[in-house]
mmCIF file of C-alpha atoms in Angstrom:
data_model
loop_
_atom_site.group_PDB
_atom_site.id
_atom_site.type_symbol
_atom_site.label_atom_id
_atom_site.label_comp_id
_atom_site.label_asym_id
_atom_site.label_seq_id
_atom_site.Cartn_x
_atom_site.Cartn_y
_atom_site.Cartn_z
ATOM 1 C CA UNK A 29 -35.219 53.360 33.085
ATOM 2 C CA UNK A 30 -32.359 55.066 32.339
ATOM 3 C CA UNK A 31 -30.844 53.228 34.962
ATOM 4 C CA UNK A 32 -32.304 49.517 34.304
ATOM 5 C CA UNK A 33 -30.484 50.221 30.664
ATOM 6 C CA UNK A 34 -27.111 51.160 32.188
ATOM 7 C CA UNK A 35 -26.774 48.009 34.131
ATOM 8 C CA UNK A 36 -28.597 46.198 31.271
ATOM 9 C CA UNK A 37 -25.142 47.236 28.946
ATOM 10 C CA UNK A 38 -22.700 47.507 32.130
ATOM 11 C CA UNK A 39 -23.484 43.633 32.496
ATOM 12 C CA UNK A 40 -23.553 42.959 28.554
ATOM 13 C CA UNK A 41 -20.095 45.077 28.664
ATOM 14 C CA UNK A 42 -18.637 43.151 31.893
ATOM 15 C CA UNK A 43 -19.933 39.480 29.847
ATOM 16 C CA UNK A 44 -18.359 40.158 26.180
ATOM 17 C CA UNK A 45 -14.786 40.856 27.872
ATOM 18 C CA UNK A 46 -15.051 37.826 29.582
ATOM 19 C CA UNK A 47 -15.644 35.601 26.849
ATOM 20 C CA UNK A 48 -12.901 37.216 25.207
ATOM 21 C CA UNK A 49 -10.225 36.550 27.680
ATOM 22 C CA UNK A 50 -7.776 34.822 25.939
ATOM 23 C CA UNK A 51 -5.201 35.015 28.141
ATOM 24 C CA UNK A 52 -6.514 32.258 30.463
ATOM 25 C CA UNK A 53 -6.359 28.699 29.878
ATOM 26 C CA UNK A 54 -9.478 27.204 30.333
ATOM 27 C CA UNK A 55 -9.931 25.257 33.664
ATOM 28 C CA UNK A 56 -10.531 21.621 32.857
ATOM 29 C CA UNK A 57 -8.394 18.913 34.127
ATOM 30 C CA UNK A 58 -4.473 19.192 34.475
ATOM 31 C CA UNK A 59 -4.596 20.447 30.569
ATOM 32 C CA UNK A 60 -7.713 21.895 29.418
ATOM 33 C CA UNK A 61 -10.839 20.306 27.190
ATOM 34 C CA UNK A 62 -8.611 19.727 24.195
ATOM 35 C CA UNK A 63 -6.026 16.860 26.418
ATOM 36 C CA UNK A 64 -8.447 14.931 26.581
ATOM 37 C CA UNK A 65 -9.689 15.104 23.253
ATOM 38 C CA UNK A 66 -6.237 15.034 21.705
ATOM 39 C CA UNK A 67 -5.297 11.076 23.846
ATOM 40 C CA UNK A 68 -9.058 10.161 22.388
ATOM 41 C CA UNK A 69 -7.933 10.905 18.594
ATOM 42 C CA UNK A 70 -4.627 9.474 19.386
ATOM 43 C CA UNK A 71 -6.177 6.064 20.506
ATOM 44 C CA UNK A 72 -8.674 6.455 17.905
ATOM 45 C CA UNK A 73 -6.111 6.810 15.057
ATOM 46 C CA UNK A 74 -3.289 5.510 16.473
ATOM 47 C CA UNK A 75 -0.274 6.924 14.011
ATOM 48 C CA UNK A 76 0.981 4.235 10.908
ATOM 49 C CA UNK A 77 4.944 4.332 10.336
ATOM 50 C CA UNK A 78 5.775 2.921 7.242
ATOM 51 C CA UNK A 79 7.678 0.274 6.435
ATOM 52 C CA UNK A 80 8.183 1.442 2.566
ATOM 53 C CA UNK A 81 9.390 5.434 3.861
ATOM 54 C CA UNK A 82 12.954 5.963 5.083
ATOM 55 C CA UNK A 83 12.241 7.678 7.907
ATOM 56 C CA UNK A 84 14.535 10.595 8.645
ATOM 57 C CA UNK A 85 15.842 9.594 11.900
ATOM 58 C CA UNK A 86 16.565 6.020 11.205
ATOM 59 C CA UNK A 87 19.862 5.062 9.407
ATOM 60 C CA UNK A 88 19.023 1.969 6.335
ATOM 61 C CA UNK A 89 20.760 -1.433 7.823
ATOM 62 C CA UNK A 90 23.010 -2.265 6.011
ATOM 63 C CA UNK A 91 22.795 -6.103 6.840
ATOM 64 C CA UNK A 92 19.391 -6.367 6.239
ATOM 65 C CA UNK A 93 18.406 -8.573 2.921
ATOM 66 C CA UNK A 94 18.765 -7.849 -0.805
ATOM 67 C CA UNK A 95 16.091 -9.009 -2.975
ATOM 68 C CA UNK A 96 17.581 -9.202 -6.927
ATOM 69 C CA UNK A 97 15.617 -10.657 -9.838
ATOM 70 C CA UNK A 98 16.677 -12.171 -12.848
ATOM 71 C CA UNK A 99 13.977 -10.094 -13.694
ATOM 72 C CA UNK A 100 11.169 -8.140 -12.303
ATOM 73 C CA UNK A 101 8.858 -7.650 -15.124
ATOM 74 C CA UNK A 102 8.039 -10.668 -17.949
ATOM 75 C CA UNK A 103 5.569 -10.636 -21.656
ATOM 76 C CA UNK A 104 3.587 -13.599 -22.495
ATOM 77 C CA UNK A 105 3.373 -11.999 -26.022
ATOM 78 C CA UNK A 106 -0.371 -12.445 -27.020
ATOM 79 C CA UNK A 107 -2.112 -15.443 -25.673
ATOM 80 C CA UNK A 108 -5.479 -17.006 -26.252
ATOM 81 C CA UNK A 109 -8.704 -15.899 -24.398
ATOM 82 C CA UNK A 110 -9.200 -18.045 -21.601
ATOM 83 C CA UNK A 111 -5.718 -19.197 -21.533
ATOM 84 C CA UNK A 112 -3.489 -19.822 -18.316
ATOM 85 C CA UNK A 113 0.478 -18.728 -18.020
ATOM 86 C CA UNK A 114 2.566 -19.383 -15.820
ATOM 87 C CA UNK A 115 6.001 -17.267 -15.619
ATOM 88 C CA UNK A 116 8.400 -18.451 -12.788
ATOM 89 C CA UNK A 117 10.211 -15.405 -11.830
ATOM 90 C CA UNK A 118 13.437 -15.877 -9.587
ATOM 91 C CA UNK A 119 15.693 -13.858 -7.596
ATOM 92 C CA UNK A 120 18.880 -14.050 -4.939
ATOM 93 C CA UNK A 121 19.267 -12.790 -1.912
ATOM 94 C CA UNK A 122 22.384 -10.650 -2.256
ATOM 95 C CA UNK A 123 22.077 -9.472 1.092
ATOM 96 C CA UNK A 124 24.261 -9.610 4.266
ATOM 97 C CA UNK A 125 21.132 -11.819 6.467
ATOM 98 C CA UNK A 126 18.047 -14.301 6.190
ATOM 99 C CA UNK A 127 15.521 -13.257 3.682
ATOM 100 C CA UNK A 128 11.845 -14.606 4.495
ATOM 101 C CA UNK A 129 9.213 -12.841 1.820
ATOM 102 C CA UNK A 130 6.702 -12.643 3.918
ATOM 103 C CA UNK A 131 3.449 -11.970 1.571
ATOM 104 C CA UNK A 132 3.129 -11.539 -2.059
ATOM 105 C CA UNK A 133 -0.651 -10.058 -3.156
ATOM 106 C CA UNK A 134 -1.787 -9.507 -7.295
ATOM 107 C CA UNK A 135 -3.317 -6.641 -8.100
ATOM 108 C CA UNK A 136 -6.128 -9.020 -9.880
ATOM 109 C CA UNK A 137 -8.203 -11.484 -8.409
ATOM 110 C CA UNK A 138 -6.639 -13.634 -12.154
ATOM 111 C CA UNK A 139 -3.461 -12.808 -10.662
ATOM 112 C CA UNK A 140 -1.711 -15.589 -8.756
ATOM 113 C CA UNK A 141 1.186 -15.606 -6.897
ATOM 114 C CA UNK A 142 3.086 -18.637 -4.851
ATOM 115 C CA UNK A 143 6.522 -18.097 -3.231
ATOM 116 C CA UNK A 144 9.336 -19.761 -1.745
ATOM 117 C CA UNK A 145 7.938 -19.820 1.845
ATOM 118 C CA UNK A 146 11.671 -20.631 3.979
ATOM 119 C CA UNK A 147 14.245 -18.380 4.658
ATOM 120 C CA UNK A 148 16.325 -17.470 1.570
ATOM 121 C CA UNK A 149 19.727 -17.713 2.761
ATOM 122 C CA UNK A 150 22.273 -15.010 1.479
ATOM 123 C CA UNK A 151 23.634 -16.430 -1.882
ATOM 124 C CA UNK A 152 20.822 -18.323 -1.981
ATOM 125 C CA UNK A 153 17.986 -18.183 -4.503
ATOM 126 C CA UNK A 154 14.130 -18.204 -4.014
ATOM 127 C CA UNK A 155 11.293 -18.242 -7.088
ATOM 128 C CA UNK A 156 8.088 -16.489 -7.110
ATOM 129 C CA UNK A 157 5.812 -18.666 -9.537
ATOM 130 C CA UNK A 158 2.636 -15.617 -10.937
ATOM 131 C CA UNK A 159 -0.260 -17.448 -13.076
ATOM 132 C CA UNK A 160 -2.602 -15.563 -15.084
ATOM 133 C CA UNK A 161 -5.951 -16.799 -16.141
ATOM 134 C CA UNK A 162 -6.939 -14.619 -19.079
ATOM 135 C CA UNK A 163 -11.207 -15.310 -18.990
ATOM 136 C CA UNK A 164 -13.371 -12.921 -19.615
ATOM 137 C CA UNK A 165 -9.884 -10.789 -20.350
ATOM 138 C CA UNK A 166 -9.116 -8.499 -23.942
ATOM 139 C CA UNK A 167 -6.937 -7.302 -24.995
ATOM 140 C CA UNK A 168 -3.223 -5.742 -23.609
ATOM 141 C CA UNK A 169 -3.038 -6.122 -20.179
ATOM 142 C CA UNK A 170 -0.470 -5.521 -17.215
ATOM 143 C CA UNK A 171 -0.909 -7.016 -13.985
ATOM 144 C CA UNK A 172 1.770 -6.315 -10.394
ATOM 145 C CA UNK A 173 2.379 -8.219 -7.801
ATOM 146 C CA UNK A 174 3.733 -6.681 -4.641
ATOM 147 C CA UNK A 175 6.007 -8.620 -2.722
ATOM 148 C CA UNK A 176 6.250 -7.921 0.958
ATOM 149 C CA UNK A 177 9.638 -9.470 2.398
ATOM 150 C CA UNK A 178 11.977 -8.526 5.635
ATOM 151 C CA UNK A 179 14.173 -6.193 2.801
ATOM 152 C CA UNK A 180 14.600 -2.248 2.461
ATOM 153 C CA UNK A 181 12.426 -1.462 0.994
ATOM 154 C CA UNK A 182 9.754 -4.262 2.525
ATOM 155 C CA UNK A 183 7.856 -3.785 -0.769
ATOM 156 C CA UNK A 184 9.336 -5.265 -3.937
ATOM 157 C CA UNK A 185 7.105 -4.657 -6.788
ATOM 158 C CA UNK A 186 7.067 -7.239 -10.677
ATOM 159 C CA UNK A 187 4.859 -6.868 -13.588
ATOM 160 C CA UNK A 188 3.932 -9.866 -15.929
ATOM 161 C CA UNK A 189 1.963 -8.362 -19.346
ATOM 162 C CA UNK A 190 -0.198 -10.052 -22.139
ATOM 163 C CA UNK A 191 -2.226 -9.687 -25.221
ATOM 164 C CA UNK A 192 -5.408 -11.578 -25.241
ATOM 165 C CA UNK A 193 -6.457 -11.930 -28.719
ATOM 166 C CA UNK A 194 -9.870 -11.404 -29.663
ATOM 167 C CA UNK A 195 -11.892 -14.170 -29.570
ATOM 168 C CA UNK A 196 -13.123 -15.750 -33.108
ATOM 169 C CA UNK A 197 -15.541 -15.192 -34.264
ATOM 170 C CA UNK A 198 -17.523 -17.230 -37.619
ATOM 171 C CA UNK A 199 -18.139 -15.038 -40.475
ATOM 172 C CA UNK A 200 -20.322 -16.258 -43.460
ATOM 173 C CA UNK A 201 -19.774 -19.376 -45.132
ATOM 174 C CA UNK A 202 -17.961 -18.927 -48.445
ATOM 175 C CA UNK A 203 -19.219 -21.330 -51.070
#
């Protein structure tokens, strides 16, 4: 009985010390089990460079186009409920190479941008027309349009503001 107990203790001790040996890497493949998992993870979740953040190693392009707006914000003031208003933002390419707007997206479906599709040469002007539909909206409204272009940074924000007046109510009629 003592011999069996002693053998069991020796076997469990050997297993315990053998399992805790972290000095030797796992013998699975050339780099171990984690290499395969890392490779699969890298393919499934590729690194995406954010064009709006300057890289530590990447220098700004001195020849990049520059979108310079006459005004980056427009306030329509008070408007009636359901009214559709438009404003055209004008800009100049003050950079050294042609400017090309890739896309312009609004922060809300009630705001629709339309922009110059052709490349804008250095020194030339372009426009972005923003239409706002106040249907179903009340009070102060602040809407932004993100303009993606081949500039540095690649996204430029413009904004519109409006105050939608309350619906007129039919009160008591004075007789």
